[in-house]
Amino acid sequence: NGRSLHIIVDDSGDFVYTAGLPGQLYRVPVFPTFADAIAIAVTGSDTDITHIVFTPSDGAFYTSSDAGGQGSFGSIVFSGNLSTAVTTRLMANLGAAHSMVYDALTGLLVLAGHTDVVQIDPAQPSNIVATLDVGARLGIAVQLDAVTLDGQGRMLISSNLGEVVLVDYSTSLSDVSQARFVGAQFLANNLD
C-alpha cells in the first residue's frame, strides 16, 4: 500500500526491512549510506507482509495482518541476493500476528496484536509457548500494535486506542501469561 509501518534492522546493520499493513516487503540499504528501497518478490503462503524478525539460529519469521492484528505467522526464507523470499504459513487467524521481536533473554519470539501477547519458540515455531490476553487482564479495550523489549524481562506495547502497555514478565520469562505486572497508561488517541 506504499506505506512503511514496521521496520526491522537485519543482523549486519546494513539494511532495514519494512512493509505496509500488510503490504509489499522492502529492503532498504542504510549503511554506509541510505539508498533506494528494493522491493522483495515474495511468494508462498502469504505475499503481503506486516513484520519480519531474524533469529540467531532458526531463520526469519513474518507476520501478515491488518491493524487489528488478526492474521498469519510463519517462516520466511530469502534467496537471490535477498531479492526474493518464500513464506510458509505456520499459524492462521492468530490474534497476535502483528508486531514481533526476538527476545534474546529467553530465545523466544514475542508477538503482539489484537489483545494478545504470544511467545513462540523459533526452534518449534508451530507451537505457542504462552499467551497473555492483555485486554482481559486489564479489563479494558486495547488494540496492540508495536512491541519492544528492554532486555530485562519487561515489554512496552503501543495500543492503537491510545494506551502504552507495560508487561513485566521478569519473574516468568518463558511464560508471559504469568506476568507479575500488566499496566496501561493512556497517552494519545490513535497511538502507533
Short mmCIF file of C-alpha atoms in Angstrom, two decimals:
data_model
loop_
_atom_site.label_atom_id
_atom_site.label_comp_id
_atom_site.label_asym_id
_atom_site.label_seq_id
_atom_site.Cartn_x
_atom_site.Cartn_y
_atom_site.Cartn_z
CA ASN A 1 0.00 0.00 0.00
CA GLY A 2 3.06 2.26 -0.26
CA ARG A 3 3.28 2.93 3.47
CA SER A 4 6.11 1.84 5.72
CA LEU A 5 4.77 1.00 9.17
CA HIS A 6 7.09 -1.51 10.87
CA ILE A 7 10.86 -1.73 10.44
CA ILE A 8 13.47 -4.25 11.48
CA VAL A 9 17.24 -3.99 11.17
CA ASP A 10 18.99 -7.08 9.84
CA ASP A 11 21.85 -8.70 11.75
CA SER A 12 24.51 -6.92 9.67
CA GLY A 13 23.09 -3.49 10.45
CA ASP A 14 23.43 -2.61 6.77
CA PHE A 15 19.75 -2.98 5.83
CA VAL A 16 16.31 -2.36 7.26
CA TYR A 17 13.22 -4.23 6.15
CA THR A 18 9.84 -2.59 6.08
CA ALA A 19 6.33 -3.30 4.87
CA GLY A 20 2.79 -1.97 4.88
CA LEU A 21 -0.23 -3.11 6.81
CA PRO A 22 0.18 -5.70 5.32
CA GLY A 23 1.91 -4.91 2.09
CA GLN A 24 4.92 -5.16 -0.14
CA LEU A 25 8.15 -6.08 1.68
CA TYR A 26 11.14 -3.81 1.01
CA ARG A 27 14.84 -3.90 1.85
CA VAL A 28 16.45 -0.50 2.36
CA PRO A 29 20.24 -0.09 2.38
CA VAL A 30 21.17 2.20 5.29
CA PHE A 31 24.92 1.71 5.73
CA PRO A 32 27.27 3.09 4.67
CA THR A 33 24.68 5.37 3.06
CA PHE A 34 20.93 5.37 2.50
CA ALA A 35 19.81 4.11 -0.88
CA ASP A 36 16.51 3.48 -2.64
CA ALA A 37 14.24 0.78 -1.28
CA ILE A 38 14.35 -2.55 -3.09
CA ALA A 39 11.08 -4.44 -3.47
CA ILE A 40 11.39 -8.10 -2.48
CA ALA A 41 9.41 -10.53 -4.63
CA VAL A 42 7.52 -12.62 -2.05
CA THR A 43 5.80 -15.89 -2.94
CA GLY A 44 4.29 -18.66 -0.85
CA SER A 45 1.51 -18.79 1.72
CA ASP A 46 1.37 -15.03 2.33
CA THR A 47 2.70 -12.40 -0.07
CA ASP A 48 1.69 -9.28 1.90
CA ILE A 49 3.88 -8.85 4.97
CA THR A 50 3.48 -6.75 8.12
CA HIS A 51 6.63 -7.54 10.08
CA ILE A 52 9.70 -9.77 9.93
CA VAL A 53 12.26 -10.84 12.52
CA PHE A 54 15.62 -12.57 12.14
CA THR A 55 16.72 -15.07 14.80
CA PRO A 56 20.32 -16.07 15.56
CA SER A 57 19.92 -19.73 14.63
CA ASP A 58 16.37 -20.52 13.47
CA GLY A 59 15.96 -18.29 10.42
CA ALA A 60 13.49 -15.50 9.81
CA PHE A 61 9.78 -15.21 10.59
CA TYR A 62 6.97 -12.96 9.42
CA THR A 63 3.52 -11.73 10.36
CA SER A 64 0.76 -10.69 7.98
CA SER A 65 -2.21 -8.78 9.42
CA ASP A 66 -4.13 -5.55 9.32
CA ALA A 67 -4.16 -3.01 12.17
CA GLY A 68 -6.46 -5.27 14.19
CA GLY A 69 -3.69 -7.84 14.48
CA GLN A 70 -5.64 -10.96 13.48
CA GLY A 71 -3.59 -12.72 10.83
CA SER A 72 -0.86 -15.16 9.87
CA PHE A 73 2.52 -16.11 11.31
CA GLY A 74 5.15 -18.14 9.52
CA SER A 75 8.70 -18.61 8.31
CA ILE A 76 10.28 -16.62 5.50
CA VAL A 77 13.31 -17.74 3.52
CA PHE A 78 15.28 -15.21 1.46
CA SER A 79 17.25 -16.04 -1.69
CA GLY A 80 18.57 -14.43 -4.84
CA ASN A 81 20.79 -11.90 -3.05
CA LEU A 82 17.82 -11.15 -0.75
CA SER A 83 15.69 -10.04 -3.70
CA THR A 84 13.18 -12.90 -3.38
CA ALA A 85 11.54 -14.65 -0.47
CA VAL A 86 9.20 -17.59 0.11
CA THR A 87 6.77 -17.68 3.04
CA THR A 88 5.38 -20.74 4.78
CA ARG A 89 2.36 -20.08 6.97
CA LEU A 90 2.59 -21.87 10.32
CA MET A 91 -0.46 -20.33 12.01
CA ALA A 92 -3.58 -18.58 10.66
CA ASN A 93 -6.13 -16.42 12.48
CA LEU A 94 -3.61 -15.65 15.21
CA GLY A 95 -4.66 -12.59 17.21
CA ALA A 96 -1.08 -11.56 17.97
CA ALA A 97 0.15 -11.79 14.35
CA HIS A 98 1.09 -8.12 14.01
CA SER A 99 4.26 -6.80 15.64
CA MET A 100 7.09 -9.16 16.55
CA VAL A 101 10.52 -9.11 18.21
CA TYR A 102 13.17 -11.67 19.08
CA ASP A 103 13.74 -11.83 22.84
CA ALA A 104 17.47 -12.52 23.35
CA LEU A 105 16.84 -13.02 27.07
CA THR A 106 14.56 -16.03 26.53
CA GLY A 107 15.37 -17.09 22.97
CA LEU A 108 11.65 -16.77 22.14
CA LEU A 109 9.72 -14.71 19.62
CA VAL A 110 7.28 -12.23 21.15
CA LEU A 111 4.27 -11.32 19.01
CA ALA A 112 1.75 -8.61 19.86
CA GLY A 113 -1.53 -7.74 18.17
CA HIS A 114 -5.28 -7.59 18.74
CA THR A 115 -5.45 -8.03 22.55
CA ASP A 116 -2.76 -10.71 22.83
CA VAL A 117 0.91 -11.17 23.52
CA VAL A 118 2.21 -14.57 22.40
CA GLN A 119 5.58 -16.26 22.93
CA ILE A 120 6.76 -18.76 20.32
CA ASP A 121 9.91 -20.90 20.35
CA PRO A 122 11.59 -20.31 16.97
CA ALA A 123 13.04 -23.84 17.11
CA GLN A 124 9.46 -25.21 17.25
CA PRO A 125 7.52 -22.38 15.62
CA SER A 126 4.24 -24.24 15.13
CA ASN A 127 3.65 -24.26 18.89
CA ILE A 128 2.68 -21.35 21.13
CA VAL A 129 4.65 -21.36 24.39
CA ALA A 130 2.42 -18.88 26.24
CA THR A 131 -0.34 -16.31 25.65
CA LEU A 132 -1.35 -13.24 27.63
CA ASP A 133 -4.70 -11.62 26.85
CA VAL A 134 -3.81 -8.04 27.81
CA GLY A 135 -7.35 -6.70 27.36
CA ALA A 136 -8.82 -9.34 29.65
CA ARG A 137 -6.05 -8.91 32.24
CA LEU A 138 -6.56 -5.12 32.34
CA GLY A 139 -10.32 -5.15 31.84
CA ILE A 140 -10.09 -2.53 29.08
CA ALA A 141 -10.23 -2.45 25.29
CA VAL A 142 -6.81 -2.49 23.62
CA GLN A 143 -5.59 -2.96 20.05
CA LEU A 144 -1.94 -3.89 20.46
CA ASP A 145 0.48 -2.62 17.86
CA ALA A 146 4.25 -2.17 18.22
CA VAL A 147 6.16 -4.14 20.88
CA THR A 148 9.66 -3.52 22.21
CA LEU A 149 11.68 -5.20 24.95
CA ASP A 150 14.14 -3.79 27.48
CA GLY A 151 16.23 -6.99 27.74
CA GLN A 152 15.41 -7.38 31.44
CA GLY A 153 12.00 -9.03 31.22
CA ARG A 154 9.80 -6.04 30.51
CA MET A 155 7.98 -5.09 27.34
CA LEU A 156 6.28 -1.92 26.19
CA ILE A 157 3.49 -2.16 23.67
CA SER A 158 1.58 0.65 21.98
CA SER A 159 -2.17 0.28 21.58
CA ASN A 160 -3.88 1.90 18.62
CA LEU A 161 -6.58 3.02 21.09
CA GLY A 162 -4.09 5.32 22.84
CA GLU A 163 -2.51 3.33 25.64
CA VAL A 164 1.08 2.38 26.32
CA VAL A 165 1.06 -1.06 27.94
CA LEU A 166 3.80 -2.28 30.27
CA VAL A 167 4.18 -6.02 30.83
CA ASP A 168 6.71 -7.15 33.47
CA TYR A 169 7.40 -10.83 32.88
CA SER A 170 10.80 -10.82 34.60
CA THR A 171 9.77 -13.46 37.14
CA SER A 172 8.23 -15.75 34.50
CA LEU A 173 10.42 -15.20 31.45
CA SER A 174 9.19 -18.14 29.37
CA ASP A 175 5.54 -17.76 30.40
CA VAL A 176 4.19 -14.28 29.70
CA SER A 177 0.75 -15.41 30.91
CA GLN A 178 2.19 -15.34 34.43
CA ALA A 179 3.48 -11.76 34.13
CA ARG A 180 3.83 -10.19 37.56
CA PHE A 181 2.57 -6.81 36.34
CA VAL A 182 0.45 -5.63 33.42
CA GLY A 183 -0.49 -1.95 33.33
CA ALA A 184 -1.64 0.65 30.84
CA GLN A 185 -1.44 4.41 30.68
CA PHE A 186 -3.43 6.44 28.17
CA LEU A 187 -1.10 8.62 26.13
CA ALA A 188 -2.79 9.83 22.92
CA ASN A 189 -5.56 8.85 20.52
CA ASN A 190 -4.55 6.70 17.56
CA LEU A 191 -1.17 5.82 19.04
CA ASP A 192 1.01 3.86 16.60
#
